Amino acid sequence: METLMTHIYTIPNGHAFYICGDWNSRCSDFSDFIEGVDQLPERNIVDFQHNSYGSVFCDFLIDVNCCILNGRNSLHNDYTFISTRGSSVVDYCVLPYEQLKSFSDFTVHRTTELIKNIGMVDKFDLQHSETTQFAIDDMYDSFVTVMKSEMSQKLPCKTVLYNSNNNKPRRCQKPWWTDNLGTLWNDVCKAEKVWTKCKGNTSKNLRHFYVEKRKLFDKSVQKAKRQYWFSSQEELMNTASNPKEFWRKIGKIGVGNERQNNIPMEVKLSDGSLCNNQNVVIDTWKNSFCDMLNQNHSSISLNSNQVIFDEFLDNVISIDEVYKVLNLSKNGKSPGIDDIQVELFKNNTALNALTRIFNILL
């Protein structure tokens, strides 16, 4: 209420306004003006029940010099909420005292009457769709069950080590880093740890074993680097005909990190010269956006009753559409309620299954 009161106080005196909405207040016969001071016509009351919000709402109206339009200047007042639990008046139209004479009639229309007047069809027969929501849920649950079964049988699982702090995989910021390199590095660390703790005669053999592990790791790192840069070159060559994809890959490998992110404080004048005067730059930007955002749209005719038939939207969902949406989805994000990450949908089998499910739900 305080926020709304602040907005009302910002409206200059004499300016007309009204506020409509569900106030969740049953005002009964509470007075919304100061009797003896303000001269207002009495309201035609149909709901004589009240709640705690009703008195608060009426006090708020007195503070902002506004009144309820429901039941005034008209004898056609009615309930605004009707259900099997009962009827009540909780929706009000509020306006200033001096604007009350501007309204000669106020009528509350029930939804059932509006439906009859506009000729809406209250029943729709949906064809080619599942009859119940339960059938849709069961169908998708079956799809998720099959997917999880395939994952358990064909994808490697993580081995959890109890009473150990080494359950998390090693994360490296290098783009050429692989799981195999992580395993080799763990072997190097274990061999070094065993060698440094040994103080017996086997120390020499353990040192040799550590050196061999380190050499194997270094060779694998160099090989992974060469493979990564070779594959990056191949991708750049393949995307040379697509400038957008080409520069996106350039930015990924770090070449585009040195680009300037700041907008230069200069504009090009009509004579072709560049001006870096701050006042001139600000005025140019202001005039450009003012002309762009204040165009004359009076010639545009809007027909709210027009029914649009779009053959593209009414067609079945194609595999290409689902494929494009999946490609736009980011990898490595948390799964949804089905516990399946988006990476697992990016294959032909899951793509065909999702497309069939979406078309069944149409």
Short mmCIF file of C-alpha atoms in Angstrom, two decimals:
data_model
loop_
_atom_site.label_atom_id
_atom_site.label_comp_id
_atom_site.label_asym_id
_atom_site.label_seq_id
_atom_site.Cartn_x
_atom_site.Cartn_y
_atom_site.Cartn_z
CA MET A 1 0.00 0.00 0.00
CA GLU A 2 2.83 2.42 0.78
CA THR A 3 4.33 1.99 -2.68
CA LEU A 4 0.95 2.58 -4.36
CA MET A 5 0.35 5.60 -2.13
CA THR A 6 3.70 7.05 -3.22
CA HIS A 7 2.78 6.65 -6.90
CA ILE A 8 -0.62 8.30 -6.34
CA TYR A 9 0.98 11.29 -4.61
CA THR A 10 3.19 11.83 -7.66
CA ILE A 11 0.10 12.47 -9.86
CA PRO A 12 -0.61 16.23 -10.07
CA ASN A 13 -3.91 17.49 -8.67
CA GLY A 14 -6.71 17.61 -11.20
CA HIS A 15 -5.33 14.86 -13.42
CA ALA A 16 -7.81 12.05 -13.98
CA PHE A 17 -6.87 8.46 -13.17
CA TYR A 18 -8.48 5.28 -11.95
CA ILE A 19 -7.12 2.01 -10.58
CA CYS A 20 -8.81 -1.36 -11.09
CA GLY A 21 -7.81 -4.70 -9.67
CA ASP A 22 -8.31 -7.51 -7.20
CA TRP A 23 -7.71 -5.91 -3.78
CA ASN A 24 -8.66 -9.06 -1.81
CA SER A 25 -10.70 -6.79 0.48
CA ARG A 26 -14.31 -7.27 1.52
CA CYS A 27 -15.42 -3.81 2.61
CA SER A 28 -19.06 -4.52 3.55
CA ASP A 29 -20.63 -1.14 4.50
CA PHE A 30 -17.37 0.46 5.65
CA SER A 31 -17.12 4.13 4.76
CA ASP A 32 -14.43 5.08 2.26
CA PHE A 33 -14.63 8.82 3.02
CA ILE A 34 -14.79 11.08 6.07
CA GLU A 35 -18.46 11.57 6.87
CA GLY A 36 -19.39 15.17 7.52
CA VAL A 37 -16.38 16.46 5.59
CA ASP A 38 -16.65 14.81 2.16
CA GLN A 39 -19.97 14.80 0.32
CA LEU A 40 -20.22 11.56 -1.67
CA PRO A 41 -23.21 9.46 -2.72
CA GLU A 42 -23.78 6.24 -0.83
CA ARG A 43 -22.70 2.92 -2.34
CA ASN A 44 -25.14 0.24 -3.41
CA ILE A 45 -23.79 -2.69 -1.35
CA VAL A 46 -24.36 -6.33 -2.31
CA ASP A 47 -21.66 -7.97 -0.14
CA PHE A 48 -22.20 -7.27 3.57
CA GLN A 49 -19.34 -9.52 4.72
CA HIS A 50 -15.98 -8.03 5.63
CA ASN A 51 -12.43 -9.13 6.38
CA SER A 52 -9.37 -7.54 7.93
CA TYR A 53 -8.19 -6.21 4.57
CA GLY A 54 -11.47 -4.33 4.13
CA SER A 55 -10.85 -1.84 6.92
CA VAL A 56 -7.22 -1.39 5.83
CA PHE A 57 -8.35 -0.74 2.26
CA CYS A 58 -10.93 1.87 3.32
CA ASP A 59 -8.37 3.66 5.52
CA PHE A 60 -6.00 3.71 2.55
CA LEU A 61 -8.70 5.30 0.34
CA ILE A 62 -9.34 8.02 2.92
CA ASP A 63 -5.61 8.82 3.10
CA VAL A 64 -5.26 9.24 -0.68
CA ASN A 65 -8.65 11.03 -1.17
CA CYS A 66 -10.05 8.27 -3.37
CA CYS A 67 -13.30 6.33 -3.30
CA ILE A 68 -14.84 3.11 -4.64
CA LEU A 69 -16.77 3.39 -7.91
CA ASN A 70 -18.56 0.04 -7.47
CA GLY A 71 -22.20 0.70 -6.58
CA ARG A 72 -22.07 4.45 -7.21
CA ASN A 73 -23.76 6.32 -10.08
CA SER A 74 -25.47 3.05 -10.99
CA LEU A 75 -27.89 0.46 -9.69
CA HIS A 76 -26.25 -2.42 -11.60
CA ASN A 77 -23.76 -3.50 -8.95
CA ASP A 78 -22.96 -7.21 -8.67
CA TYR A 79 -20.57 -9.71 -7.14
CA THR A 80 -17.09 -9.84 -8.69
CA PHE A 81 -16.21 -13.34 -7.44
CA ILE A 82 -18.69 -16.20 -7.82
CA SER A 83 -17.91 -19.85 -7.16
CA THR A 84 -19.31 -22.94 -5.45
CA ARG A 85 -17.82 -21.68 -2.17
CA GLY A 86 -19.86 -18.48 -2.28
CA SER A 87 -19.91 -14.97 -3.72
CA SER A 88 -18.07 -11.82 -2.73
CA VAL A 89 -16.91 -8.42 -3.90
CA VAL A 90 -13.10 -8.19 -3.89
CA ASP A 91 -12.48 -6.36 -7.20
CA TYR A 92 -12.87 -2.61 -7.13
CA CYS A 93 -12.43 0.42 -9.33
CA VAL A 94 -10.86 3.32 -7.40
CA LEU A 95 -10.74 6.98 -8.46
CA PRO A 96 -10.35 10.46 -6.85
CA TYR A 97 -13.34 12.16 -5.21
CA GLU A 98 -13.50 14.98 -7.75
CA GLN A 99 -13.55 12.51 -10.69
CA LEU A 100 -16.65 10.67 -9.46
CA LYS A 101 -18.99 12.91 -11.45
CA SER A 102 -17.13 12.08 -14.66
CA PHE A 103 -18.62 8.56 -14.61
CA SER A 104 -22.33 8.36 -15.34
CA ASP A 105 -22.66 4.58 -15.25
CA PHE A 106 -20.74 1.64 -13.80
CA THR A 107 -21.76 -1.97 -14.39
CA VAL A 108 -20.26 -5.27 -13.27
CA HIS A 109 -20.57 -7.98 -15.94
CA ARG A 110 -20.23 -11.64 -15.10
CA THR A 111 -17.94 -13.86 -17.12
CA THR A 112 -20.80 -16.12 -18.21
CA GLU A 113 -22.55 -13.14 -19.79
CA LEU A 114 -19.40 -12.05 -21.60
CA ILE A 115 -18.90 -15.51 -23.08
CA LYS A 116 -22.44 -15.52 -24.46
CA ASN A 117 -22.07 -12.04 -25.95
CA ILE A 118 -18.79 -12.66 -27.76
CA GLY A 119 -19.81 -16.11 -29.00
CA MET A 120 -16.86 -18.05 -27.64
CA VAL A 121 -16.89 -21.81 -27.90
CA ASP A 122 -16.66 -23.31 -24.42
CA LYS A 123 -15.59 -26.73 -25.65
CA PHE A 124 -12.74 -27.71 -27.94
CA ASP A 125 -12.11 -31.12 -29.47
CA LEU A 126 -8.36 -31.70 -29.64
CA GLN A 127 -7.47 -34.22 -32.29
CA HIS A 128 -4.27 -36.24 -32.62
CA SER A 129 -3.35 -35.69 -28.96
CA GLU A 130 -3.22 -37.82 -25.85
CA THR A 131 -6.52 -37.94 -23.98
CA THR A 132 -5.11 -37.27 -20.52
CA GLN A 133 -2.05 -35.70 -18.98
CA PHE A 134 -1.31 -39.00 -17.25
CA ALA A 135 -0.87 -40.71 -20.62
CA ILE A 136 1.62 -38.03 -21.69
CA ASP A 137 3.56 -38.38 -18.44
CA ASP A 138 3.63 -42.18 -18.74
CA MET A 139 4.90 -41.96 -22.30
CA TYR A 140 7.76 -39.62 -21.35
CA ASP A 141 8.56 -41.72 -18.25
CA SER A 142 8.95 -44.75 -20.49
CA PHE A 143 11.32 -42.79 -22.72
CA VAL A 144 13.38 -41.69 -19.70
CA THR A 145 13.50 -45.27 -18.37
CA VAL A 146 14.83 -46.60 -21.68
CA MET A 147 17.43 -43.83 -21.82
CA LYS A 148 18.66 -44.45 -18.29
CA SER A 149 18.88 -48.19 -18.99
CA GLU A 150 21.04 -47.56 -22.07
CA MET A 151 23.23 -45.18 -20.05
CA SER A 152 23.79 -47.77 -17.32
CA GLN A 153 24.72 -50.49 -19.81
CA LYS A 154 26.92 -48.61 -22.28
CA LEU A 155 28.38 -45.55 -20.54
CA PRO A 156 31.26 -45.74 -18.03
CA CYS A 157 30.28 -45.10 -14.44
CA LYS A 158 32.16 -43.13 -11.82
CA THR A 159 33.87 -45.13 -9.08
CA VAL A 160 33.24 -43.59 -5.67
CA LEU A 161 36.06 -44.10 -3.16
CA TYR A 162 34.77 -44.23 0.39
CA ASN A 163 36.73 -42.42 3.11
CA SER A 164 38.69 -40.57 0.44
CA ASN A 165 38.97 -36.99 -0.76
CA ASN A 166 39.89 -37.99 -4.33
CA ASN A 167 36.36 -38.53 -5.69
CA LYS A 168 36.31 -35.32 -7.71
CA PRO A 169 38.02 -35.47 -11.12
CA ARG A 170 41.00 -33.22 -11.71
CA ARG A 171 39.94 -30.05 -13.47
CA CYS A 172 42.40 -28.32 -15.74
CA GLN A 173 41.81 -25.11 -17.65
CA LYS A 174 43.86 -26.32 -20.62
CA PRO A 175 41.68 -27.10 -23.65
CA TRP A 176 43.84 -30.07 -24.60
CA TRP A 177 43.47 -31.77 -21.20
CA THR A 178 41.74 -35.17 -21.27
CA ASP A 179 40.63 -37.77 -18.75
CA ASN A 180 43.53 -39.99 -19.81
CA LEU A 181 45.99 -37.23 -18.88
CA GLY A 182 44.27 -36.88 -15.53
CA THR A 183 44.74 -40.59 -14.86
CA LEU A 184 48.41 -40.45 -15.87
CA TRP A 185 48.99 -37.42 -13.65
CA ASN A 186 47.43 -39.22 -10.69
CA ASP A 187 49.81 -42.13 -11.32
CA VAL A 188 52.76 -39.71 -11.35
CA CYS A 189 51.65 -38.18 -8.05
CA LYS A 190 51.23 -41.61 -6.44
CA ALA A 191 54.65 -42.77 -7.64
CA GLU A 192 56.30 -39.58 -6.37
CA LYS A 193 54.57 -39.89 -3.02
CA VAL A 194 55.70 -43.52 -2.57
CA TRP A 195 59.28 -42.65 -3.60
CA THR A 196 59.62 -39.64 -1.28
CA LYS A 197 58.30 -41.58 1.71
CA CYS A 198 60.53 -44.61 1.15
CA LYS A 199 63.81 -44.62 3.10
CA GLY A 200 64.93 -48.20 2.47
CA ASN A 201 66.96 -49.96 -0.19
CA THR A 202 64.11 -49.83 -2.72
CA SER A 203 64.33 -46.05 -3.00
CA LYS A 204 66.40 -46.27 -6.19
CA ASN A 205 63.89 -48.57 -7.90
CA LEU A 206 60.98 -46.37 -6.82
CA ARG A 207 62.73 -43.30 -8.22
CA HIS A 208 63.23 -45.10 -11.54
CA PHE A 209 59.55 -46.06 -11.52
CA TYR A 210 58.58 -42.41 -10.85
CA VAL A 211 60.80 -41.16 -13.70
CA GLU A 212 59.20 -43.61 -16.13
CA LYS A 213 55.72 -42.46 -15.11
CA ARG A 214 56.75 -38.83 -15.53
CA LYS A 215 58.20 -39.47 -18.99
CA LEU A 216 55.01 -41.24 -20.05
CA PHE A 217 52.94 -38.30 -18.80
CA ASP A 218 55.12 -35.72 -20.59
CA LYS A 219 54.92 -37.62 -23.88
CA SER A 220 51.14 -37.88 -23.57
CA VAL A 221 50.89 -34.14 -22.87
CA GLN A 222 52.90 -33.24 -25.96
CA LYS A 223 50.85 -35.64 -28.06
CA ALA A 224 47.57 -34.18 -26.74
CA LYS A 225 48.78 -30.65 -27.50
CA ARG A 226 49.71 -31.54 -31.07
CA GLN A 227 46.40 -33.29 -31.64
CA TYR A 228 44.46 -30.34 -30.21
CA TRP A 229 46.20 -27.70 -32.35
CA PHE A 230 45.96 -29.88 -35.45
CA SER A 231 42.22 -30.39 -34.91
CA SER A 232 41.81 -26.63 -34.28
CA GLN A 233 43.51 -25.87 -37.59
CA GLU A 234 41.27 -28.35 -39.38
CA GLU A 235 38.15 -26.77 -37.85
CA LEU A 236 39.27 -23.29 -38.90
CA MET A 237 39.89 -24.49 -42.44
CA ASN A 238 36.46 -26.16 -42.57
CA THR A 239 34.66 -23.05 -41.28
CA ALA A 240 36.45 -20.58 -43.56
CA SER A 241 33.30 -20.24 -45.66
CA ASN A 242 31.20 -19.35 -42.58
CA PRO A 243 32.56 -16.06 -41.13
CA LYS A 244 30.36 -16.17 -38.03
CA GLU A 245 31.48 -19.65 -37.02
CA PHE A 246 35.07 -18.88 -38.04
CA TRP A 247 35.41 -15.87 -35.74
CA ARG A 248 33.63 -17.70 -32.95
CA LYS A 249 36.31 -20.40 -33.05
CA ILE A 250 39.01 -17.73 -33.26
CA GLY A 251 37.67 -16.25 -30.05
CA LYS A 252 37.70 -19.65 -28.35
CA ILE A 253 41.40 -20.26 -28.95
CA GLY A 254 42.29 -16.91 -27.37
CA VAL A 255 43.17 -14.82 -30.42
CA GLY A 256 40.20 -12.51 -29.87
CA ASN A 257 40.90 -11.81 -26.20
CA GLU A 258 42.90 -8.70 -27.03
CA ARG A 259 40.05 -6.95 -28.80
CA GLN A 260 38.97 -3.61 -27.37
CA ASN A 261 35.74 -3.80 -25.38
CA ASN A 262 35.34 -0.07 -24.66
CA ILE A 263 33.11 2.05 -26.88
CA PRO A 264 35.15 5.00 -28.25
CA MET A 265 33.97 8.44 -27.17
CA GLU A 266 33.75 9.84 -30.70
CA VAL A 267 31.21 10.27 -33.48
CA LYS A 268 31.37 10.84 -37.20
CA LEU A 269 29.98 14.21 -38.26
CA SER A 270 28.07 15.00 -41.45
CA ASP A 271 31.22 16.33 -43.14
CA GLY A 272 33.02 13.03 -42.55
CA SER A 273 35.30 14.21 -39.74
CA LEU A 274 35.54 12.57 -36.32
CA CYS A 275 34.71 14.54 -33.18
CA ASN A 276 35.62 13.44 -29.65
CA ASN A 277 34.00 16.34 -27.81
CA GLN A 278 31.91 14.82 -25.03
CA ASN A 279 28.95 17.22 -25.38
CA VAL A 280 28.78 16.69 -29.16
CA VAL A 281 28.96 12.90 -28.74
CA ILE A 282 26.19 12.85 -26.12
CA ASP A 283 23.90 15.12 -28.20
CA THR A 284 24.44 12.97 -31.30
CA TRP A 285 23.53 9.78 -29.42
CA LYS A 286 20.51 11.50 -27.87
CA ASN A 287 19.17 12.72 -31.22
CA SER A 288 19.74 9.34 -32.90
CA PHE A 289 17.82 7.39 -30.27
CA CYS A 290 15.11 10.05 -30.02
CA ASP A 291 14.41 9.77 -33.76
CA MET A 292 14.49 5.98 -33.61
CA LEU A 293 12.16 5.51 -30.61
CA ASN A 294 9.64 8.25 -31.43
CA GLN A 295 8.46 7.27 -34.87
CA ASN A 296 4.96 8.01 -36.10
CA HIS A 297 2.90 4.81 -36.07
CA SER A 298 -0.50 6.44 -36.64
CA SER A 299 -0.79 4.79 -40.04
CA ILE A 300 -0.64 1.32 -38.54
CA SER A 301 -4.06 -0.26 -38.13
CA LEU A 302 -4.40 -2.99 -35.54
CA ASN A 303 -7.26 -5.43 -35.77
CA SER A 304 -7.52 -7.34 -32.51
CA ASN A 305 -10.21 -9.63 -33.87
CA GLN A 306 -8.09 -10.87 -36.74
CA VAL A 307 -7.37 -14.58 -36.63
CA ILE A 308 -3.91 -15.43 -37.94
CA PHE A 309 -3.34 -18.76 -39.65
CA ASP A 310 0.33 -19.61 -39.97
CA GLU A 311 1.04 -22.70 -42.04
CA PHE A 312 4.59 -22.85 -40.67
CA LEU A 313 3.41 -22.97 -37.03
CA ASP A 314 0.63 -25.46 -37.78
CA ASN A 315 2.94 -27.98 -39.46
CA VAL A 316 4.48 -30.93 -37.67
CA ILE A 317 7.74 -30.37 -35.81
CA SER A 318 10.68 -31.44 -37.96
CA ILE A 319 13.92 -33.08 -36.89
CA ASP A 320 15.86 -30.00 -38.02
CA GLU A 321 13.93 -27.79 -35.58
CA VAL A 322 14.66 -30.08 -32.64
CA TYR A 323 18.29 -30.38 -33.76
CA LYS A 324 18.75 -26.59 -33.82
CA VAL A 325 17.24 -26.20 -30.34
CA LEU A 326 19.48 -28.94 -28.92
CA ASN A 327 22.56 -27.30 -30.43
CA LEU A 328 21.66 -24.02 -28.73
CA SER A 329 21.42 -25.77 -25.34
CA LYS A 330 24.55 -25.45 -23.20
CA ASN A 331 26.45 -28.52 -22.08
CA GLY A 332 27.52 -29.17 -18.52
CA LYS A 333 24.36 -27.78 -16.95
CA SER A 334 22.33 -29.42 -14.19
CA PRO A 335 19.67 -31.88 -15.41
CA GLY A 336 15.96 -31.31 -15.03
CA ILE A 337 13.36 -33.36 -13.22
CA ASP A 338 14.11 -36.34 -15.48
CA ASP A 339 17.79 -36.46 -14.31
CA ILE A 340 19.03 -36.48 -17.92
CA GLN A 341 21.59 -33.92 -19.04
CA VAL A 342 21.18 -32.19 -22.37
CA GLU A 343 24.37 -33.78 -23.78
CA LEU A 344 22.63 -37.16 -23.82
CA PHE A 345 19.95 -35.87 -26.19
CA LYS A 346 22.49 -34.79 -28.81
CA ASN A 347 22.49 -38.01 -30.85
CA ASN A 348 20.38 -39.39 -33.68
CA THR A 349 18.48 -41.94 -31.57
CA ALA A 350 17.38 -39.46 -28.91
CA LEU A 351 16.71 -36.83 -31.58
CA ASN A 352 14.25 -39.08 -33.42
CA ALA A 353 12.55 -40.10 -30.17
CA LEU A 354 12.09 -36.50 -29.02
CA THR A 355 10.72 -35.47 -32.41
CA ARG A 356 8.12 -38.25 -32.30
CA ILE A 357 7.09 -37.31 -28.75
CA PHE A 358 6.68 -33.63 -29.64
CA ASN A 359 4.53 -34.45 -32.67
CA ILE A 360 2.32 -36.77 -30.62
CA LEU A 361 1.70 -33.95 -28.14
CA LEU A 362 0.51 -31.55 -30.86
#
